[in-house]
């Protein structure tokens, strides 16, 4: 079974912008399958310069990967994660090649075309050679493992990026999964091992394109591709893993991606709530309507100072998420996702961006633009006919893909002067507050669920997350005590 999968990959998608990650179907595989995505991390970027191609601008590279560039890699991941993920990137000494490191017979111009079968083995040989050369030149990989599943060094490198100047798009590559050759430590399989540190996967970008690296590194963190590899439409807008064209206006991750990375401030809606949603770039707020595998996420997106700069206006981005679409956590399943990508069906992808204007331009191979975010006067309501959105029924609604009327609602949108957005959200009155992404830590549980009790003081709303409940209880007791004291 595994062999078949590998063969399929060889035939279909080698060196396409492929991924191997699961968007957190599994959360416990940091190390062998994912780089740590919370806390401090020490990353390495290795410039690979081949003579005869435009030289790498090392000063520009240093700047982009330093915390000083307000629009750079580090600031991007810090902003996207609300500071929960702190990468620091070391630009390793350049590895130089006098000639193309790929076999001349197969790659006469050193260019690697998408889907080139020959590139598979040759590319792995090159990755191995670059690490070997860096190691032999005295670069010590040991300091680049400070983080892991438990937040401490785990024997796996925190992240390696290879940036080349040859014509080559980009890829994140699970080297350890495919390696059947030298691991630089006496074995003939699995991850590379240098200075006692395992390297299981690489993010690679060509043509000196640092912006591509921001996307490829997203794969290393565990994210799958959200653009449409099949070409039916563009795929998911408003996402670093989606349709972004690698221009300097880096989009934030979409709400589902931040939610799964535990980089969101997650508010679970229960009952009817009038809420103020603050800009995603500063607060990370995500409102979730519905539970289980299928639900809607709402966040406030607009042109920010550093990121999301290409957005035409501010409004609520509404995503319909269905986790049952082609996601799987088994090792090697990323191969199936490459052949049949999660966002390739415009009418029922894993993550669909709803458009307030109801014109379905994105699904019809058009582009995201003005009127697509939910602004003043827009709404999302159930469709009582109990049909799902589809090509034959291009009508906005909060119905599920089964056609079932979810009862979820978004209405009375008001844009406030400070960039916040007021909206009324509706979800079922009960049973919305019990889900968690993980047992403990930031982003594991909703920061609110349902409207906090305002008037009764001492009573605790059902299902409020425990700490918040305790806080209210404490305040209630205090208030009661004050009332007692004040009694004449
Ligand atoms: Zn990708």
Coordinates of C-alpha atoms and ligand atoms in Angstrom, one line a residue:
X1 CA 0.0 0.0 0.0
X2 CA 2.8 2.3 0.9
X3 CA 4.7 1.4 -2.1
X4 CA 1.7 2.2 -4.3
X5 CA 1.4 5.6 -2.7
X6 CA 5.1 6.4 -3.2
X7 CA 4.8 5.4 -6.9
X8 CA 1.8 7.6 -7.3
X9 CA 3.8 10.5 -5.8
X10 CA 6.7 9.8 -8.1
X11 CA 4.4 9.8 -11.1
X12 CA 2.1 12.6 -10.3
X13 CA 3.5 15.3 -8.1
X14 CA 7.2 15.2 -7.6
X15 CA 8.5 18.6 -6.9
X16 CA 5.1 20.2 -7.4
X17 CA 4.4 22.5 -4.6
X18 CA 3.4 19.5 -2.6
X19 CA 2.9 19.0 1.1
X20 CA 2.8 16.1 3.5
X21 CA 1.0 17.6 6.5
X22 CA -2.4 17.0 7.9
X23 CA -3.7 20.4 9.2
X24 CA -3.7 18.9 12.7
X25 CA -5.7 15.7 12.3
X26 CA -3.0 14.6 14.6
X27 CA -1.5 17.0 17.1
X28 CA 0.9 14.7 18.9
X29 CA 3.4 14.2 16.0
X30 CA 5.6 17.2 16.5
X31 CA 9.1 16.0 15.8
X32 CA 8.7 13.2 13.3
X33 CA 6.0 15.0 11.2
X34 CA 5.7 18.6 12.3
X35 CA 8.0 21.4 13.5
X36 CA 7.0 22.9 16.8
X37 CA 4.5 25.8 16.3
X38 CA 4.4 27.2 19.8
X39 CA 7.1 28.8 21.9
X40 CA 10.7 29.7 21.0
X41 CA 12.2 28.0 18.0
X42 CA 15.6 28.2 16.4
X43 CA 15.4 27.8 12.7
X44 CA 18.1 27.6 10.0
X45 CA 18.0 28.9 6.5
X46 CA 20.8 27.6 4.2
X47 CA 21.5 29.7 1.1
X48 CA 22.5 27.5 -1.9
X49 CA 24.2 29.4 -4.7
X50 CA 24.8 27.8 -8.1
X51 CA 27.3 29.6 -10.3
X52 CA 25.7 31.0 -13.5
X53 CA 22.4 32.0 -11.8
X54 CA 21.6 35.4 -10.2
X55 CA 23.6 35.5 -7.0
X56 CA 21.8 35.4 -3.7
X57 CA 21.5 38.8 -2.0
X58 CA 22.7 37.8 1.4
X59 CA 22.0 41.2 3.1
X60 CA 18.4 41.1 1.9
X61 CA 18.1 37.6 3.1
X62 CA 19.5 38.4 6.5
X63 CA 17.1 41.3 6.8
X64 CA 14.0 39.3 5.7
X65 CA 14.7 36.6 8.2
X66 CA 15.6 39.0 11.1
X67 CA 13.1 40.2 13.6
X68 CA 13.9 43.8 12.4
X69 CA 11.9 43.5 9.1
X70 CA 8.3 44.6 10.0
X71 CA 7.2 42.7 6.9
X72 CA 9.5 39.7 7.2
X73 CA 9.4 36.1 8.1
X74 CA 9.8 36.4 11.9
X75 CA 7.4 39.3 12.3
X76 CA 4.9 37.5 10.1
X77 CA 4.9 34.3 12.2
X78 CA 4.8 36.3 15.4
X79 CA 1.8 38.4 14.3
X80 CA 0.0 35.4 12.9
X81 CA 0.5 33.4 16.1
X82 CA -0.3 36.4 18.5
X83 CA 3.3 35.9 19.7
X84 CA 2.7 32.3 20.8
X85 CA 5.3 31.2 18.3
X86 CA 8.7 32.9 18.4
X87 CA 11.0 31.8 15.6
X88 CA 14.5 33.1 15.4
X89 CA 16.3 32.4 12.1
X90 CA 20.0 31.9 11.6
X91 CA 21.2 32.3 8.0
X92 CA 23.9 29.6 7.8
X93 CA 27.0 30.0 5.6
X94 CA 26.2 29.8 1.9
X95 CA 26.7 26.5 0.2
X96 CA 28.2 27.1 -3.3
X97 CA 28.2 24.9 -6.3
X98 CA 30.4 25.7 -9.4
X99 CA 27.9 23.8 -11.5
X100 CA 24.3 22.6 -11.1
X101 CA 24.2 20.0 -8.3
X102 CA 21.5 18.1 -10.3
X103 CA 22.6 15.6 -13.0
X104 CA 23.3 17.5 -16.2
X105 CA 21.9 14.8 -18.4
X106 CA 18.4 15.2 -16.9
X107 CA 18.6 18.9 -15.9
X108 CA 20.6 20.7 -18.6
X109 CA 19.6 24.2 -17.5
X110 CA 19.3 23.2 -13.8
X111 CA 15.6 24.2 -13.9
X112 CA 13.2 21.8 -12.2
X113 CA 9.8 21.7 -13.8
X114 CA 6.7 21.0 -11.8
X115 CA 5.9 17.3 -11.8
X116 CA 9.4 16.2 -13.0
X117 CA 9.9 12.6 -12.0
X118 CA 13.6 12.7 -12.4
X119 CA 13.9 15.4 -9.8
X120 CA 12.8 13.1 -6.9
X121 CA 16.0 11.2 -6.3
X122 CA 18.3 13.9 -7.5
X123 CA 16.6 16.4 -5.3
X124 CA 17.1 14.2 -2.2
X125 CA 20.7 13.7 -3.1
X126 CA 21.1 17.5 -3.2
X127 CA 19.3 18.0 0.2
X128 CA 21.6 15.4 1.8
X129 CA 24.7 17.0 0.1
X130 CA 23.8 20.5 1.3
X131 CA 23.5 19.3 4.9
X132 CA 26.7 17.3 4.6
X133 CA 28.6 20.3 3.1
X134 CA 27.4 22.6 5.9
X135 CA 28.3 20.1 8.5
X136 CA 31.8 19.5 7.1
X137 CA 32.3 23.2 6.8
X138 CA 31.9 23.4 10.6
X139 CA 28.3 24.5 10.9
X140 CA 26.9 23.1 14.2
X141 CA 23.3 21.9 13.9
X142 CA 23.0 21.1 17.6
X143 CA 21.8 24.6 18.7
X144 CA 18.8 24.4 16.4
X145 CA 16.8 22.0 18.6
X146 CA 15.4 24.0 21.5
X147 CA 11.8 23.1 21.1
X148 CA 9.5 20.1 20.6
X149 CA 6.2 18.6 21.4
X150 CA 6.6 19.4 25.1
X151 CA 8.2 22.8 24.4
X152 CA 11.8 21.5 25.0
X153 CA 14.5 20.0 22.9
X154 CA 13.4 16.7 21.5
X155 CA 16.2 15.5 19.2
X156 CA 14.4 16.9 16.1
X157 CA 15.6 20.2 14.5
X158 CA 13.1 23.1 15.0
X159 CA 13.1 23.8 11.2
X160 CA 15.4 23.8 8.2
X161 CA 14.9 25.9 5.1
X162 CA 16.9 25.7 1.9
X163 CA 16.9 28.7 -0.4
X164 CA 18.4 28.3 -3.8
X165 CA 19.1 30.7 -6.7
X166 CA 18.2 28.1 -9.4
X167 CA 14.8 28.1 -11.3
X168 CA 12.7 26.1 -9.0
X169 CA 9.3 26.9 -7.4
X170 CA 9.1 25.6 -3.9
X171 CA 8.3 22.5 -2.0
X172 CA 8.2 21.2 1.6
X173 CA 9.6 17.7 1.5
X174 CA 9.4 14.8 4.0
X175 CA 12.9 13.6 3.5
X176 CA 12.8 11.1 6.4
X177 CA 9.7 9.4 5.0
X178 CA 11.2 8.8 1.5
X179 CA 14.9 8.4 2.3
X180 CA 16.3 5.0 1.3
X181 CA 19.9 6.3 1.2
X182 CA 22.6 7.6 3.5
X183 CA 21.3 9.4 6.6
X184 CA 24.8 10.8 7.3
X185 CA 24.9 8.7 10.5
X186 CA 25.6 5.2 9.4
X187 CA 22.1 4.2 8.4
X188 CA 20.4 3.9 5.0
X189 CA 16.9 5.2 5.7
X190 CA 15.0 7.8 7.7
X191 CA 15.8 11.3 8.7
X192 CA 19.3 12.8 8.4
X193 CA 21.2 12.9 11.6
X194 CA 23.9 15.6 12.1
X195 CA 25.4 16.7 15.4
X196 CA 23.0 14.4 17.1
X197 CA 20.0 16.2 15.7
X198 CA 17.4 14.6 13.4
X199 CA 16.3 16.4 10.2
X200 CA 13.1 14.9 8.9
X201 CA 11.8 17.5 6.5
X202 CA 12.8 20.6 4.5
X203 CA 11.2 23.7 3.3
X204 CA 12.7 24.6 -0.1
X205 CA 12.4 27.7 -2.3
X206 CA 14.1 28.5 -5.5
X207 CA 14.9 31.7 -7.5
X208 CA 15.9 33.3 -4.3
X209 CA 12.3 33.8 -3.4
X210 CA 11.9 34.4 0.3
X211 CA 8.1 34.9 0.1
X212 CA 7.7 31.3 -1.2
X213 CA 9.6 30.2 1.9
X214 CA 6.9 31.7 4.2
X215 CA 4.4 29.3 2.6
X216 CA 6.6 26.3 2.4
X217 CA 7.5 26.7 6.1
X218 CA 3.8 26.6 6.8
X219 CA 3.9 23.0 5.6
X220 CA 6.7 22.2 8.0
X221 CA 4.5 23.5 10.8
X222 CA 1.8 21.0 9.8
X223 CA -0.4 22.8 7.2
X224 CA -1.6 21.4 4.0
X225 CA -2.1 23.3 0.7
X226 CA -5.3 25.2 0.4
X227 CA -5.0 26.5 -3.2
X228 CA -6.5 24.4 -6.0
X229 CA -3.7 22.3 -7.6
X230 CA -6.2 21.0 -10.2
X231 CA -6.8 24.4 -11.6
X232 CA -10.6 24.5 -11.5
X233 CA -10.5 27.8 -9.6
X234 CA -7.9 29.6 -7.4
X235 CA -8.6 27.9 -4.2
X236 CA -8.8 29.6 -0.8
X237 CA -8.3 33.3 -0.6
X238 CA -7.2 35.1 2.6
X239 CA -4.7 32.4 3.5
X240 CA -0.9 32.0 3.4
X241 CA -1.5 28.4 2.4
X242 CA -4.1 29.4 -0.3
X243 CA -4.1 31.5 -3.4
X244 CA -1.5 34.0 -2.4
X245 CA 0.8 34.9 -5.3
X246 CA 4.0 35.3 -3.1
X247 CA 4.0 39.1 -3.5
X248 CA 5.2 41.2 -0.5
X249 CA 1.7 41.5 0.9
X250 CA 1.7 38.3 2.9
X251 CA -1.8 37.3 3.9
X252 CA -2.4 36.0 7.4
X253 CA -3.4 32.4 7.8
X254 CA -7.2 31.9 7.4
X255 CA -9.3 31.5 10.6
X256 CA -9.4 27.7 10.4
X257 CA -5.6 27.5 10.1
X258 CA -5.0 29.8 13.0
X259 CA -7.6 27.9 15.1
X260 CA -5.9 24.6 14.4
X261 CA -2.5 26.0 15.1
X262 CA -3.8 27.2 18.5
X263 CA -2.9 30.8 17.4
X264 CA -6.5 32.1 17.6
X265 CA -8.5 33.5 20.5
X266 CA -11.4 31.2 20.0
X267 CA -14.9 32.3 20.9
X268 CA -17.6 29.7 20.7
X269 CA -21.0 31.0 19.9
X270 CA -24.0 29.7 22.0
X271 CA -27.4 31.2 21.7
X272 CA -27.9 34.6 20.3
X273 CA -25.0 37.0 20.9
X274 CA -24.3 40.6 19.9
X275 CA -20.5 40.7 19.7
X276 CA -17.7 43.1 18.7
X277 CA -15.1 41.3 16.7
X278 CA -11.7 43.1 16.6
X279 CA -9.2 42.9 13.8
X280 CA -7.6 39.5 13.4
X281 CA -4.1 40.9 12.9
X282 CA -4.0 42.3 16.5
X283 CA -6.4 40.1 18.5
X284 CA -6.6 36.8 16.7
X285 CA -10.3 36.6 17.4
X286 CA -12.2 33.8 15.7
X287 CA -15.9 33.2 16.4
X288 CA -16.9 29.6 15.8
X289 CA -20.5 28.7 15.0
X290 CA -21.3 25.1 15.2
X291 CA -19.4 22.1 16.6
X292 CA -17.9 18.8 15.4
X293 CA -16.3 18.5 12.0
X294 CA -18.5 21.0 10.1
X295 CA -18.9 24.6 11.3
X296 CA -18.5 28.2 10.3
X297 CA -15.7 30.5 11.4
X298 CA -15.9 34.3 11.4
X299 CA -13.0 36.8 11.8
X300 CA -12.4 40.4 11.1
X301 CA -10.0 40.9 8.2
X302 CA -8.8 44.0 6.4
X303 CA -5.8 45.8 5.1
X304 CA -3.2 45.8 7.9
X305 CA 0.0 47.8 8.3
X306 CA 2.3 44.9 7.9
X307 CA 0.3 42.0 6.5
X308 CA -3.0 41.5 4.6
X309 CA -2.1 44.8 2.8
X310 CA -3.7 43.8 -0.5
X311 CA -7.2 43.4 1.0
X312 CA -9.5 46.0 -0.6
X313 CA -11.5 46.7 2.5
X314 CA -12.3 45.6 6.0
X315 CA -15.1 43.2 6.8
X316 CA -16.0 39.8 8.3
X317 CA -14.4 36.9 6.6
X318 CA -16.7 33.9 6.9
X319 CA -15.4 30.4 6.3
X320 CA -17.4 27.2 6.0
X321 CA -15.2 24.4 7.2
X322 CA -15.7 20.7 6.7
X323 CA -13.0 18.6 8.3
X324 CA -14.2 15.4 6.7
X325 CA -13.0 16.6 3.2
X326 CA -10.0 14.4 2.4
X327 CA -8.0 15.1 5.6
X328 CA -6.3 12.1 7.2
X329 CA -3.6 11.6 9.7
X330 CA -2.0 8.4 8.7
X331 CA 1.6 8.4 7.6
X332 CA 1.8 8.7 3.9
X333 CA -1.7 10.0 3.4
X334 CA -0.3 13.4 2.2
X335 CA 0.3 11.6 -1.0
X336 CA -3.4 11.2 -1.6
X337 CA -4.0 14.8 -0.7
X338 CA -1.5 15.8 -3.4
X339 CA -3.3 13.8 -6.0
X340 CA -6.7 15.0 -4.8
X341 CA -6.3 18.2 -2.9
X342 CA -8.5 19.3 0.0
X343 CA -9.6 22.6 -1.5
X344 CA -9.9 21.4 -5.1
X345 CA -13.7 21.3 -5.2
X346 CA -14.8 24.9 -5.3
X347 CA -18.3 24.0 -4.1
X348 CA -17.3 21.7 -1.3
X349 CA -13.7 22.2 -0.2
X350 CA -12.2 21.7 3.2
X351 CA -12.4 25.5 3.7
X352 CA -14.7 27.7 1.7
X353 CA -14.6 31.4 1.8
X354 CA -18.2 32.7 1.6
X355 CA -18.8 35.9 -0.3
X356 CA -21.2 38.4 1.1
X357 CA -22.4 39.6 -2.3
X358 CA -23.7 36.1 -3.2
X359 CA -22.2 36.2 -6.7
X360 CA -20.0 33.2 -6.2
X361 CA -17.3 34.7 -8.3
X362 CA -14.5 32.7 -6.6
X363 CA -16.3 29.4 -7.4
X364 CA -16.8 30.5 -11.0
X365 CA -13.0 31.0 -11.4
X366 CA -13.2 34.7 -10.6
X367 CA -11.3 36.6 -8.0
X368 CA -11.8 37.8 -4.4
X369 CA -12.7 41.4 -4.3
X370 CA -14.8 44.2 -3.0
X371 CA -18.2 43.0 -1.6
X372 CA -16.9 39.6 -0.6
X373 CA -16.2 40.3 3.0
X374 CA -19.3 40.7 5.2
X375 CA -19.9 44.4 5.8
X376 CA -22.8 46.7 6.7
X377 CA -26.1 45.3 5.6
X378 CA -24.8 41.8 4.8
X379 CA -26.0 38.6 6.5
X380 CA -25.9 34.8 6.5
X381 CA -29.0 33.0 7.3
X382 CA -30.4 29.4 7.1
X383 CA -32.1 28.4 3.9
X384 CA -35.5 26.8 4.9
X385 CA -35.6 24.8 1.7
X386 CA -33.0 22.5 3.3
X387 CA -30.6 22.4 0.4
X388 CA -26.9 22.8 0.4
X389 CA -24.9 25.4 -1.5
X390 CA -23.8 23.8 -4.8
X391 CA -23.2 24.8 -8.4
X392 CA -26.9 24.2 -9.1
X393 CA -27.9 26.1 -6.0
X394 CA -25.6 29.1 -5.7
X395 CA -27.4 30.7 -2.8
X396 CA -25.7 31.8 0.3
X397 CA -26.9 30.1 3.5
X398 CA -25.7 28.6 6.7
X399 CA -27.0 25.2 5.7
X400 CA -24.6 22.2 6.1
X401 CA -23.3 20.3 3.1
X402 CA -26.0 17.7 3.8
X403 CA -28.6 20.4 3.2
X404 CA -29.5 20.3 6.9
X405 CA -30.6 23.7 8.3
X406 CA -28.0 24.5 10.9
X407 CA -29.8 27.4 12.4
X408 CA -26.6 29.3 12.5
X409 CA -26.9 33.0 11.7
X410 CA -24.9 36.2 11.1
X411 CA -26.8 39.4 10.9
X412 CA -26.9 43.2 11.6
X413 CA -23.2 43.9 10.7
X414 CA -22.0 47.3 11.8
X415 CA -18.5 48.6 11.1
X416 CA -17.1 50.7 13.9
X417 CA -14.7 53.6 13.6
X418 CA -11.8 51.7 15.2
X419 CA -11.9 48.9 12.8
X420 CA -13.9 46.6 15.0
X421 CA -17.1 45.1 13.7
X422 CA -20.3 44.5 15.6
X423 CA -22.5 41.6 14.6
X424 CA -25.3 39.4 15.9
X425 CA -24.4 35.7 15.8
X426 CA -26.8 32.8 16.4
X427 CA -26.0 29.2 17.3
X428 CA -27.9 26.6 19.2
X429 CA -28.9 27.5 22.8
X430 CA -27.1 24.5 24.4
X431 CA -24.4 22.0 23.9
X432 CA -21.9 24.2 22.2
X433 CA -19.3 24.6 25.0
X434 CA -17.7 21.2 25.5
X435 CA -15.2 20.9 22.7
X436 CA -11.5 21.3 23.1
X437 CA -8.6 21.1 20.7
X438 CA -6.2 19.8 23.3
X439 CA -6.0 19.1 27.1
X440 CA -4.3 22.3 28.2
X441 CA -2.5 25.4 27.0
X442 CA -3.2 28.5 25.0
X443 CA -5.7 28.1 22.2
X444 CA -6.9 24.6 23.4
X445 CA -10.3 25.8 24.6
X446 CA -12.7 28.7 23.8
X447 CA -11.9 31.9 25.7
X448 CA -15.7 32.5 25.8
X449 CA -18.7 30.3 25.1
X450 CA -22.0 32.0 24.9
X451 CA -22.8 35.4 26.4
X452 CA -21.3 35.9 29.8
X453 CA -23.9 36.3 32.5
X454 CA -24.2 40.0 33.1
X455 CA -26.9 40.8 35.5
X456 CA -27.3 38.0 38.0
X457 CA -23.7 38.3 39.3
X458 CA -23.4 35.1 41.3
X459 CA -24.8 32.6 38.9
X460 CA -22.5 30.9 36.5
X461 CA -23.7 30.2 32.9
X462 CA -23.9 26.6 32.0
X463 CA -20.8 25.3 30.1
X464 CA -18.7 28.4 30.6
X465 CA -15.1 27.2 30.6
X466 CA -14.1 26.4 34.1
X467 CA -11.6 29.1 34.9
X468 CA -13.9 31.8 33.6
X469 CA -16.7 30.3 35.6
X470 CA -14.6 30.4 38.7
X471 CA -13.7 34.0 38.0
X472 CA -17.3 35.0 37.7
X473 CA -18.1 33.0 40.9
X474 CA -15.4 34.8 42.7
X475 CA -16.6 38.2 41.5
X476 CA -20.2 37.2 42.4
X477 CA -19.2 36.3 45.9
X478 CA -17.2 39.6 46.2
X479 CA -20.2 41.6 45.1
X480 CA -22.5 39.8 47.5
X481 CA -20.0 40.5 50.3
X482 CA -20.0 44.2 49.3
X483 CA -23.8 44.2 49.4
X484 CA -23.7 42.7 52.9
X485 CA -21.1 45.3 54.1
X486 CA -23.1 48.2 52.6
X487 CA -26.2 47.2 54.4
X488 CA -27.1 50.0 56.8
Ligands
LIG1 ZN1 2.3 24.4 -0.6

